[in-house]
Coordinates of C-alpha atoms in Angstrom, one line a residue:
Chain A
M1 CA -9.7 15.4 33.5
N2 CA -9.5 13.6 36.6
S3 CA -13.4 13.7 36.7
E4 CA -14.9 10.6 37.6
R5 CA -16.4 9.9 34.4
R6 CA -14.5 8.5 31.4
G7 CA -15.9 10.2 28.4
P8 CA -15.4 8.6 24.8
G9 CA -12.1 10.5 24.4
F10 CA -10.7 8.3 26.8
Y11 CA -11.7 4.7 25.0
V12 CA -10.6 6.3 21.5
L13 CA -7.1 7.4 23.1
T14 CA -6.9 3.8 24.7
A15 CA -7.5 2.2 21.3
F16 CA -4.6 4.8 19.9
F17 CA -2.4 3.9 22.5
V18 CA -2.7 0.2 22.4
L19 CA -2.4 0.2 18.6
F20 CA 0.8 2.3 18.8
V21 CA 2.3 -0.5 21.4
L22 CA 1.3 -3.3 18.8
F23 CA 2.9 -1.2 16.5
L24 CA 6.3 -0.9 18.4
Y25 CA 6.3 -4.8 19.4
G26 CA 4.9 -6.4 16.6
P27 CA 7.5 -6.6 14.2
M28 CA 9.9 -7.6 17.1
T29 CA 7.6 -10.3 18.0
T30 CA 7.7 -11.8 14.4
I31 CA 11.6 -12.1 14.4
F32 CA 11.3 -13.5 17.9
I33 CA 8.8 -16.3 16.6
L34 CA 10.9 -16.9 13.2
S35 CA 14.3 -17.1 15.3
F36 CA 12.7 -20.8 16.7
Q37 CA 12.2 -21.5 12.5
G38 CA 12.8 -25.4 11.9
P39 CA 16.3 -26.4 10.2
N40 CA 14.8 -26.3 6.9
G41 CA 12.8 -23.0 7.2
G42 CA 13.2 -19.6 5.6
L43 CA 13.1 -16.0 6.4
T44 CA 9.4 -15.6 6.1
F45 CA 6.3 -17.5 7.7
P46 CA 5.1 -20.5 7.5
M47 CA 7.0 -21.8 10.4
N48 CA 8.9 -24.9 9.0
G49 CA 9.0 -27.0 12.4
V50 CA 10.4 -25.6 15.3
S51 CA 13.6 -25.5 16.5
L52 CA 17.0 -24.1 18.3
R53 CA 18.8 -24.8 15.3
W54 CA 19.5 -21.2 14.4
F55 CA 20.4 -20.3 18.1
E56 CA 23.1 -23.3 18.0
N57 CA 24.3 -22.0 14.6
L58 CA 24.6 -18.6 15.9
L59 CA 26.4 -19.3 19.2
F60 CA 28.3 -22.3 18.7
E61 CA 29.3 -22.6 14.8
Q62 CA 32.0 -20.7 12.9
Q63 CA 29.9 -18.1 11.1
A64 CA 30.6 -17.7 7.1
V65 CA 31.4 -13.9 7.7
G66 CA 32.7 -12.2 11.1
D67 CA 33.0 -13.3 14.6
F68 CA 30.1 -12.8 16.6
G69 CA 31.5 -13.4 20.1
G70 CA 34.5 -11.1 19.7
A71 CA 32.3 -8.4 18.4
F72 CA 29.8 -8.8 21.2
A73 CA 32.8 -8.8 23.7
R74 CA 33.9 -5.6 22.4
S75 CA 30.4 -3.9 22.5
L76 CA 30.0 -5.0 26.1
M77 CA 33.7 -3.6 27.0
L78 CA 32.9 -0.4 25.3
G79 CA 29.4 -0.3 26.3
V80 CA 30.9 -0.5 30.1
M81 CA 33.4 2.0 29.5
T82 CA 31.0 4.2 28.2
M83 CA 28.6 3.8 31.1
L84 CA 31.2 4.6 33.5
T85 CA 32.5 7.7 31.9
T86 CA 29.0 9.0 31.0
V87 CA 27.9 8.4 34.7
V88 CA 31.2 10.3 36.2
V89 CA 31.6 13.1 33.7
S90 CA 27.4 14.1 33.6
L91 CA 27.5 14.3 37.4
L92 CA 30.5 16.4 37.6
A93 CA 29.3 18.6 34.7
G94 CA 25.8 18.5 36.2
L95 CA 27.4 19.7 40.0
A96 CA 29.3 22.4 37.8
F97 CA 26.1 23.9 35.9
R98 CA 24.2 24.3 39.4
R99 CA 26.4 27.6 39.5
R100 CA 27.1 30.0 37.3
F101 CA 30.6 30.1 35.7
L102 CA 32.3 31.7 32.8
G103 CA 31.5 29.7 29.7
S104 CA 28.6 27.8 30.8
G105 CA 26.5 29.1 28.1
P106 CA 28.8 28.1 25.3
L107 CA 29.1 24.7 27.0
F108 CA 25.6 24.0 27.1
Y109 CA 25.0 24.9 23.7
L110 CA 28.1 22.4 22.7
T111 CA 26.5 20.0 24.7
I112 CA 23.3 20.3 22.6
A113 CA 25.3 20.5 19.5
S114 CA 26.7 16.9 20.3
L115 CA 23.4 15.8 20.4
I116 CA 21.8 17.2 16.9
V117 CA 25.0 16.9 14.7
P118 CA 24.0 13.7 12.6
S119 CA 25.7 10.9 13.7
I120 CA 27.3 10.1 10.2
L121 CA 29.2 13.4 10.8
I122 CA 30.4 12.6 14.0
S123 CA 31.8 9.2 12.5
L124 CA 33.4 11.0 9.5
G125 CA 34.7 13.6 11.4
I126 CA 36.5 11.8 14.0
G127 CA 37.6 9.3 11.3
L128 CA 39.3 12.1 9.3
A129 CA 40.6 13.7 12.5
F130 CA 42.5 10.5 13.4
N131 CA 43.3 9.9 9.8
V132 CA 44.9 13.6 9.5
F133 CA 46.6 13.3 12.8
G134 CA 48.1 9.8 11.7
L135 CA 46.3 7.9 14.3
E136 CA 44.9 4.4 14.0
T137 CA 41.2 4.0 14.7
A138 CA 39.9 1.6 17.2
W139 CA 36.9 0.8 19.1
Y140 CA 38.4 1.6 22.6
S141 CA 39.9 5.0 21.3
S142 CA 38.0 6.6 18.5
G143 CA 34.9 4.7 18.8
F144 CA 34.7 5.2 22.7
G145 CA 35.0 9.0 22.0
A146 CA 32.2 9.0 19.1
H147 CA 30.0 7.1 21.7
L148 CA 30.5 9.6 24.3
T149 CA 29.5 12.5 21.9
W150 CA 25.9 10.5 22.1
T151 CA 25.7 9.2 25.7
L152 CA 27.1 12.7 27.6
P153 CA 24.4 15.0 26.3
F154 CA 21.7 12.5 27.4
G155 CA 23.5 12.1 30.9
L156 CA 23.7 15.8 31.2
L157 CA 20.0 16.6 30.1
I158 CA 19.0 13.8 33.1
M159 CA 21.3 15.6 35.5
F160 CA 19.6 19.1 34.9
A161 CA 16.1 17.4 35.3
V162 CA 17.6 16.1 38.5
F163 CA 19.3 19.1 39.8
N164 CA 16.2 21.3 38.9
R165 CA 14.0 19.1 41.3
F166 CA 16.5 18.8 43.9
N167 CA 15.8 20.8 47.2
P168 CA 18.7 22.8 48.4
A169 CA 17.5 22.9 52.0
Y170 CA 18.8 19.2 52.4
E171 CA 22.4 20.8 51.9
E172 CA 21.7 23.8 53.9
A173 CA 20.6 21.5 56.7
A174 CA 23.8 19.4 56.3
R175 CA 26.1 22.6 56.3
D176 CA 24.5 23.9 59.2
L177 CA 25.2 20.7 61.1
G178 CA 28.8 21.4 60.5
A179 CA 29.6 19.0 57.3
T180 CA 32.0 19.8 54.9
P181 CA 31.6 20.3 51.2
W182 CA 32.5 16.7 50.7
Q183 CA 30.6 15.2 53.2
T184 CA 27.4 17.1 52.2
F185 CA 27.9 15.8 48.9
A186 CA 29.0 12.0 50.0
H187 CA 26.2 11.7 52.7
V188 CA 23.7 13.8 51.4
V189 CA 23.4 14.7 47.9
L190 CA 24.7 11.3 46.2
P191 CA 22.6 9.0 47.9
I192 CA 19.6 11.1 46.9
I193 CA 20.4 11.1 43.2
L194 CA 21.9 7.6 43.2
P195 CA 19.0 6.2 41.4
S196 CA 19.2 8.9 38.5
L197 CA 22.7 7.9 38.1
V198 CA 21.8 4.4 37.6
G199 CA 19.4 5.7 34.8
V200 CA 22.4 7.8 33.3
G201 CA 24.5 4.3 33.2
L202 CA 21.6 2.5 32.0
F203 CA 21.3 5.0 29.1
G204 CA 24.8 5.2 28.3
F205 CA 25.2 1.7 28.3
T206 CA 22.4 0.9 25.7
L207 CA 23.1 3.7 23.7
S208 CA 26.8 2.5 23.2
Y209 CA 25.7 -1.0 23.0
D210 CA 23.3 -0.4 19.9
E211 CA 25.2 2.5 18.1
F212 CA 25.8 1.9 14.5
A213 CA 26.2 5.2 12.7
R214 CA 28.9 6.2 15.2
S215 CA 30.9 3.3 15.2
L216 CA 31.1 3.0 11.3
M217 CA 34.2 5.1 10.4
T218 CA 35.7 4.9 14.4
A219 CA 35.7 1.0 15.2
G220 CA 38.7 0.5 13.6
T221 CA 39.7 -2.9 12.4
F222 CA 37.5 -5.1 14.8
N223 CA 33.9 -4.7 14.4
T224 CA 31.6 -3.9 17.2
L225 CA 28.0 -5.9 17.7
P226 CA 26.0 -3.3 15.3
L227 CA 28.6 -3.4 13.0
E228 CA 28.7 -7.3 12.7
I229 CA 24.9 -7.4 12.8
Y230 CA 24.8 -4.9 9.7
G231 CA 27.4 -7.2 7.9
M232 CA 25.2 -10.4 8.6
T233 CA 21.9 -8.7 7.3
T234 CA 23.7 -8.0 3.9
N235 CA 25.2 -11.6 3.8
V236 CA 23.1 -13.9 5.4
T237 CA 20.1 -15.0 4.3
T238 CA 19.0 -17.9 6.8
P239 CA 17.0 -17.0 10.2
V240 CA 20.4 -17.3 12.2
L241 CA 19.8 -13.4 11.7
Y242 CA 16.6 -13.6 13.7
A243 CA 18.4 -15.6 16.4
L244 CA 20.8 -12.9 16.6
G245 CA 18.0 -10.3 16.7
T246 CA 16.7 -12.4 19.5
V247 CA 19.7 -12.8 21.3
T248 CA 20.6 -9.4 21.1
T249 CA 17.3 -8.0 22.2
V250 CA 17.0 -10.1 25.0
F251 CA 20.2 -9.3 26.3
S252 CA 19.5 -5.5 26.2
M253 CA 16.1 -6.1 27.9
A254 CA 18.0 -7.9 30.5
V255 CA 20.2 -4.9 31.1
I256 CA 17.1 -2.7 31.3
L257 CA 15.3 -4.8 34.0
I258 CA 18.6 -5.1 35.8
A259 CA 19.3 -1.5 36.0
L260 CA 15.5 -1.0 36.7
A261 CA 15.3 -3.2 39.5
V262 CA 18.5 -1.7 41.1
I263 CA 16.8 2.0 40.8
A264 CA 13.7 0.1 42.6
V265 CA 15.9 -1.3 45.4
L266 CA 17.9 1.9 46.0
R267 CA 14.5 4.0 46.3
K268 CA 13.1 1.3 48.8
R269 CA 16.0 1.6 50.5
R270 CA 16.5 5.3 50.8
A271 CA 12.3 5.5 51.6
R272 CA 13.3 2.8 54.5
R273 CA 16.0 5.0 55.7
L274 CA 13.9 8.0 55.8
A275 CA 11.0 6.2 57.6
G276 CA 13.6 4.5 60.4
Chain B
M1 CA 36.7 29.9 49.4
T2 CA 38.8 29.9 46.4
L3 CA 38.1 26.3 45.9
S4 CA 34.4 26.7 45.9
R5 CA 35.2 29.3 43.0
I6 CA 37.1 27.4 40.9
A7 CA 35.3 24.0 41.3
P8 CA 32.7 24.5 38.4
Y9 CA 35.5 24.8 36.3
L10 CA 37.2 21.7 37.3
Q11 CA 34.0 20.0 37.3
A12 CA 33.0 21.2 33.7
T13 CA 36.6 20.3 32.4
P14 CA 36.0 16.7 31.7
L15 CA 32.9 17.4 29.5
T16 CA 34.7 20.2 27.9
A17 CA 37.9 18.5 27.0
I18 CA 35.6 15.1 25.5
L19 CA 33.7 17.7 23.4
A20 CA 36.6 19.6 22.3
A21 CA 38.4 16.6 21.2
F22 CA 35.5 14.2 19.6
L23 CA 33.0 17.2 18.5
V24 CA 34.8 20.4 17.8
L25 CA 38.1 19.0 16.4
P26 CA 36.3 16.4 14.1
I27 CA 34.0 19.1 12.7
A28 CA 36.9 21.2 12.2
T29 CA 38.6 18.5 10.5
I30 CA 35.6 17.9 8.3
V31 CA 35.4 21.8 7.3
M32 CA 39.4 21.4 6.6
V33 CA 39.0 18.3 4.3
S34 CA 36.1 19.7 2.5
F35 CA 38.6 21.9 0.6
W36 CA 40.8 19.1 0.2
D37 CA 41.6 17.5 -3.2
Y38 CA 41.8 13.9 -4.2
D39 CA 42.0 11.4 -6.6
S40 CA 41.2 7.7 -7.0
I41 CA 44.0 6.7 -4.4
Q42 CA 44.5 9.5 -1.7
I43 CA 43.3 12.5 -0.6
F44 CA 45.8 15.5 -0.2
P45 CA 45.9 18.8 1.3
A46 CA 44.7 21.7 -1.0
F47 CA 42.5 24.6 -1.2
V48 CA 39.9 23.8 -3.7
F49 CA 36.1 24.4 -3.9
T50 CA 35.3 21.5 -6.7
N51 CA 33.9 19.5 -4.0
Y52 CA 31.3 22.1 -3.3
E53 CA 30.9 23.1 -7.1
E54 CA 30.6 19.2 -8.2
S55 CA 28.0 18.7 -5.6
L56 CA 25.9 21.9 -5.7
T57 CA 25.8 21.5 -9.4
S58 CA 24.7 17.7 -9.6
P59 CA 21.0 17.6 -10.4
V60 CA 21.6 14.1 -8.2
T61 CA 22.5 16.3 -5.3
W62 CA 19.5 18.4 -5.4
S63 CA 16.9 15.5 -5.7
T64 CA 18.9 13.9 -3.0
Y65 CA 18.4 16.7 -0.6
L66 CA 14.8 17.2 -2.0
N67 CA 14.2 13.6 -1.1
T68 CA 15.7 13.8 2.4
L69 CA 13.5 16.8 2.9
K70 CA 10.5 15.0 1.8
Y71 CA 11.2 12.1 4.4
T72 CA 11.7 14.8 7.1
V73 CA 8.6 16.6 6.6
I74 CA 6.6 13.3 6.5
V75 CA 8.3 11.7 9.5
W76 CA 8.0 14.9 11.4
A77 CA 4.5 15.1 10.8
V78 CA 3.7 11.8 11.6
T79 CA 5.5 11.4 14.9
L80 CA 4.3 14.7 15.9
V81 CA 0.7 13.4 15.7
I82 CA 1.2 9.9 17.2
G83 CA 3.8 11.3 19.8
F84 CA 1.3 14.1 20.9
W85 CA -1.5 11.8 21.3
V86 CA 0.5 9.2 23.0
A87 CA 1.9 11.6 25.5
Y88 CA -1.5 13.2 26.1
Y89 CA -3.1 10.1 26.9
L90 CA -0.4 9.4 29.2
A91 CA -0.4 12.4 30.9
F92 CA -3.9 13.3 31.2
H93 CA -6.0 10.1 30.7
I94 CA -4.0 7.6 32.8
R95 CA -4.5 8.3 36.7
S96 CA -2.2 6.8 38.9
A97 CA 1.7 7.7 38.6
T98 CA 2.7 4.2 38.8
M99 CA 0.7 3.0 35.7
Q100 CA 2.0 6.2 34.1
M101 CA 5.4 5.3 34.4
V102 CA 4.8 1.9 33.6
L103 CA 3.1 2.4 30.2
F104 CA 5.7 5.0 29.5
L105 CA 8.5 2.1 30.2
V106 CA 6.4 -0.1 27.8
C107 CA 6.8 2.3 25.0
T108 CA 10.5 3.1 26.0
I109 CA 11.9 -0.4 26.1
P110 CA 11.8 -1.0 22.5
F111 CA 14.1 2.2 21.8
L112 CA 16.8 0.6 23.7
T113 CA 17.3 -2.2 21.6
S114 CA 19.2 -2.1 18.3
N115 CA 18.0 0.0 15.4
I116 CA 19.2 -2.5 13.0
I117 CA 17.4 -5.2 14.7
R118 CA 14.3 -3.5 14.6
M119 CA 14.5 -2.5 10.8
I120 CA 15.0 -6.0 9.9
S121 CA 12.1 -7.2 12.0
W122 CA 9.6 -5.4 9.4
I123 CA 11.1 -7.6 6.8
P124 CA 8.8 -10.9 7.6
F125 CA 6.2 -8.7 8.0
L126 CA 6.0 -6.6 5.1
G127 CA 7.7 -8.9 2.5
R128 CA 6.3 -10.4 -0.6
N129 CA 5.4 -13.5 1.5
G130 CA 5.2 -11.7 4.4
L131 CA 2.5 -11.7 7.1
L132 CA 0.7 -8.7 6.2
N133 CA 0.4 -10.0 2.5
Q134 CA -0.4 -13.2 3.4
T135 CA -3.3 -12.0 5.5
L136 CA -5.0 -9.8 3.1
M137 CA -4.9 -12.5 0.2
H138 CA -6.6 -14.7 2.9
L139 CA -9.0 -12.4 3.6
G140 CA -9.4 -12.2 0.1
I141 CA -8.9 -8.3 0.1
I142 CA -6.2 -8.5 -2.5
D143 CA -5.3 -11.2 -4.9
Q144 CA -1.7 -10.3 -5.6
P145 CA 1.1 -9.3 -3.1
L146 CA 1.3 -5.6 -2.6
E147 CA 4.9 -5.0 -3.7
F148 CA 5.0 -1.3 -2.5
L149 CA 5.0 -2.2 1.1
L150 CA 8.9 -3.3 1.2
F151 CA 11.8 -1.6 -0.3
S152 CA 9.8 1.5 -1.0
D153 CA 9.4 5.1 0.2
F154 CA 6.6 3.9 2.4
A155 CA 8.8 1.2 4.2
V156 CA 11.3 4.0 4.8
V157 CA 8.7 6.3 6.2
L158 CA 7.0 3.3 8.5
A159 CA 10.6 2.4 9.6
M160 CA 11.4 5.8 10.6
V161 CA 8.1 6.4 12.4
H162 CA 8.9 2.9 14.4
L163 CA 12.5 4.3 15.3
Y164 CA 11.8 8.1 16.1
T165 CA 8.4 8.3 17.4
L166 CA 9.7 7.9 20.9
F167 CA 12.0 10.7 20.5
M168 CA 8.7 13.0 20.2
V169 CA 6.7 11.4 23.0
T170 CA 9.3 11.9 25.6
P171 CA 9.8 15.6 25.6
I172 CA 6.2 16.4 25.0
F173 CA 5.1 14.0 27.8
N174 CA 7.7 15.8 30.2
T175 CA 6.1 19.2 29.4
L176 CA 2.7 17.8 29.6
M177 CA 3.2 16.4 33.1
R178 CA 4.6 19.9 34.3
I179 CA 1.4 21.7 33.4
D180 CA -0.4 22.9 36.6
R181 CA -3.9 20.8 36.7
A182 CA -5.3 24.0 38.3
L183 CA -5.1 25.9 35.0
I184 CA -7.3 23.0 33.1
E185 CA -9.9 23.2 36.1
A186 CA -9.7 27.0 35.8
A187 CA -10.4 26.7 32.1
R188 CA -13.4 24.5 32.6
D189 CA -14.5 26.4 35.0
A190 CA -14.5 29.6 33.0
G191 CA -16.8 27.4 30.7
A192 CA -14.4 26.2 27.8
N193 CA -15.1 22.9 26.3
G194 CA -12.6 19.8 25.8
L195 CA -11.3 21.0 22.3
Q196 CA -10.9 24.6 23.4
I197 CA -8.9 23.4 26.5
L198 CA -6.6 21.6 24.2
T199 CA -6.1 24.3 21.7
N200 CA -5.9 27.3 24.0
V201 CA -4.1 25.8 27.3
I202 CA -2.5 22.5 26.7
I203 CA -1.0 22.7 23.4
P204 CA 0.5 26.2 23.9
L205 CA 2.0 24.9 27.2
A206 CA 3.3 21.9 25.2
K207 CA 5.1 24.0 22.7
P208 CA 8.5 23.6 24.0
G209 CA 8.2 19.5 24.6
I210 CA 7.0 19.9 20.6
A211 CA 10.0 21.9 19.8
I212 CA 12.4 19.5 21.6
G213 CA 10.9 16.4 20.0
S214 CA 10.9 18.2 16.6
I215 CA 14.7 18.9 16.9
F216 CA 15.3 15.4 17.8
V217 CA 13.2 14.0 14.9
V218 CA 14.3 16.6 12.1
T219 CA 18.0 15.6 12.8
L220 CA 17.8 12.3 13.0
V221 CA 15.9 11.7 9.9
M222 CA 18.2 14.5 8.1
G223 CA 21.3 12.7 8.8
D224 CA 19.7 9.0 8.6
F225 CA 21.4 6.6 6.2
I226 CA 20.9 3.1 7.4
T227 CA 17.4 3.2 7.3
V228 CA 16.7 4.7 3.9
R229 CA 19.5 2.1 2.8
F230 CA 18.1 -1.0 4.3
M231 CA 14.1 0.0 4.0
S232 CA 14.2 1.2 0.4
G233 CA 16.5 -1.7 -0.7
G234 CA 19.1 0.9 -2.4
Q235 CA 16.1 2.5 -4.4
S236 CA 16.0 5.8 -2.8
A237 CA 18.6 8.4 -1.5
S238 CA 19.2 10.6 1.4
V239 CA 22.2 13.1 2.1
G240 CA 23.4 10.8 4.8
L241 CA 23.2 7.4 2.5
M242 CA 25.2 9.9 -0.3
M243 CA 27.8 10.5 2.3
A244 CA 27.8 6.8 3.4
N245 CA 28.5 5.9 -0.2
Q246 CA 31.3 8.7 -0.7
I247 CA 32.9 7.4 2.6
A248 CA 32.8 3.8 1.2
L249 CA 34.4 5.1 -2.1
L250 CA 37.0 6.7 -0.1
Q251 CA 36.0 10.2 -1.7
Y252 CA 36.5 11.9 1.7
P253 CA 36.7 15.6 0.6
A254 CA 33.6 15.0 -1.1
A255 CA 31.8 13.4 1.6
A256 CA 33.3 16.2 4.1
A257 CA 31.7 18.8 1.5
N258 CA 28.5 17.2 1.9
A259 CA 28.8 17.1 5.8
V260 CA 29.3 20.9 6.0
I261 CA 26.3 21.3 3.5
L262 CA 24.1 18.8 5.6
L263 CA 25.6 20.8 8.8
V264 CA 24.4 23.9 7.8
L265 CA 21.1 23.0 6.8
V266 CA 20.4 21.2 10.1
L267 CA 21.6 24.1 12.0
L268 CA 19.3 26.4 10.1
M269 CA 16.5 24.0 10.4
V270 CA 17.2 24.0 14.5
G271 CA 17.8 27.5 14.5
A272 CA 14.1 28.2 12.9
I273 CA 12.7 26.0 15.5
L274 CA 14.6 27.7 18.5
R275 CA 13.2 31.2 17.1
I276 CA 9.7 30.0 17.6
V277 CA 10.4 28.5 21.2
N278 CA 13.0 29.4 24.1
I279 CA 14.2 26.1 25.1
R280 CA 16.8 27.1 27.5
K281 CA 14.2 28.7 29.5
E282 CA 12.2 25.3 29.8
L283 CA 15.1 23.2 31.3

């Protein structure tokens, strides 16, 4: 496979891969272009002029349905809450799973179950449970819990991958030098796994920020952004829908790029510290 | 010393507590409510089997389950083929680790944005006056817009492939990256050709990744309701959509009974996949 000459297979697969990427990005590009549709333009091509009309409409004008700003703020808050909780809880659980403990098998399968139980079931179950216990559903309580059932398994699986590649010799060295368990963790383990923790956080945030099915019955009175988008798709027939798509996608991309930049900086700093 | 003995328990407590409260308890509630009774106004505690009876004896339910299984099989097959070759290309044909990571991220990024946005982005492309129809008409290949492109089973499968292929690429890519390259050299030295290496070395070693990807895709498609609602334009049904409709009509016990049936079905399918491959061993 690492032979110098490229066989015909390489070119066939390259073409296949390019097509796959076009397939992934193509439709998103069309709504990106269409969101700049002129004031009298419709939901499809051709473009009827170019304008920022629909962005203005989305960001500065009262919508016929819903409340975009409020939904965005709620999704942002929920995303941050989910992100922080996911990082802390998966890190702790990841540390726990490095050793044998009673019930580790069932807990592992429970976490996997959380991943494979269909989202609508989680949504229905949490909604019903709150109902049965006479509690009010809200995005920050039932919605928060519903999102955690989706982000924690991913977080834990990433932690497994991290600790499987983690060389325990570093910890032994720290211990031999007289470090306490806490010092070993804070000065040795944590700096090494920090980039992965940023990755866990990124996953937690974006999974929560975009989650629709698990929010459906658990968000309570006030919509989160995906619920808001869903409402708009069934009511709105202007390109403002595409402007919304463009804005939220650009926001997601920005979050991803910031997280990747943080990871890159952390890696570089670690490399520099190891060199120096 | 005792602290280090109880440490794992303390560390595992938050995860356990969250899963108990938001996974175990809700599923127990679903099972309980699936035996409850309801009328047009409210649901009330009871122990009746009517929800299951009504669901299992209705031909609509059966055709809905069949339709869901049809989507599952088609989407699984398509995502497996695409996912395997994409992962294979990234793992074996891209030589620098940096380039591998960059191309992998290129595939990953769309997955991190809203599913619903990605679904509506197909509309201007596939619609009656969409890009595809207009292009085909311009080229003179067709003279009437193709109607089957949007709001059809075709559109549902296309959107699901778009949404879920990455769940196949990632685990397969992971296992392919862990294959010792010396094994492939050895196979080649022993006289195996490319096809033999693929079928006798790479595919068997990629099985855990294929299994994990399959579990993801199968469970996602089985529970999907939003793609089906959007892309079929309300013309096709799936179990998830049936549940969502029952929820909207406040028929919670009926939805709960369907949820239990769906859960059992999904667990059976996952169990079948796990019988073929032991995933725990591979983590």
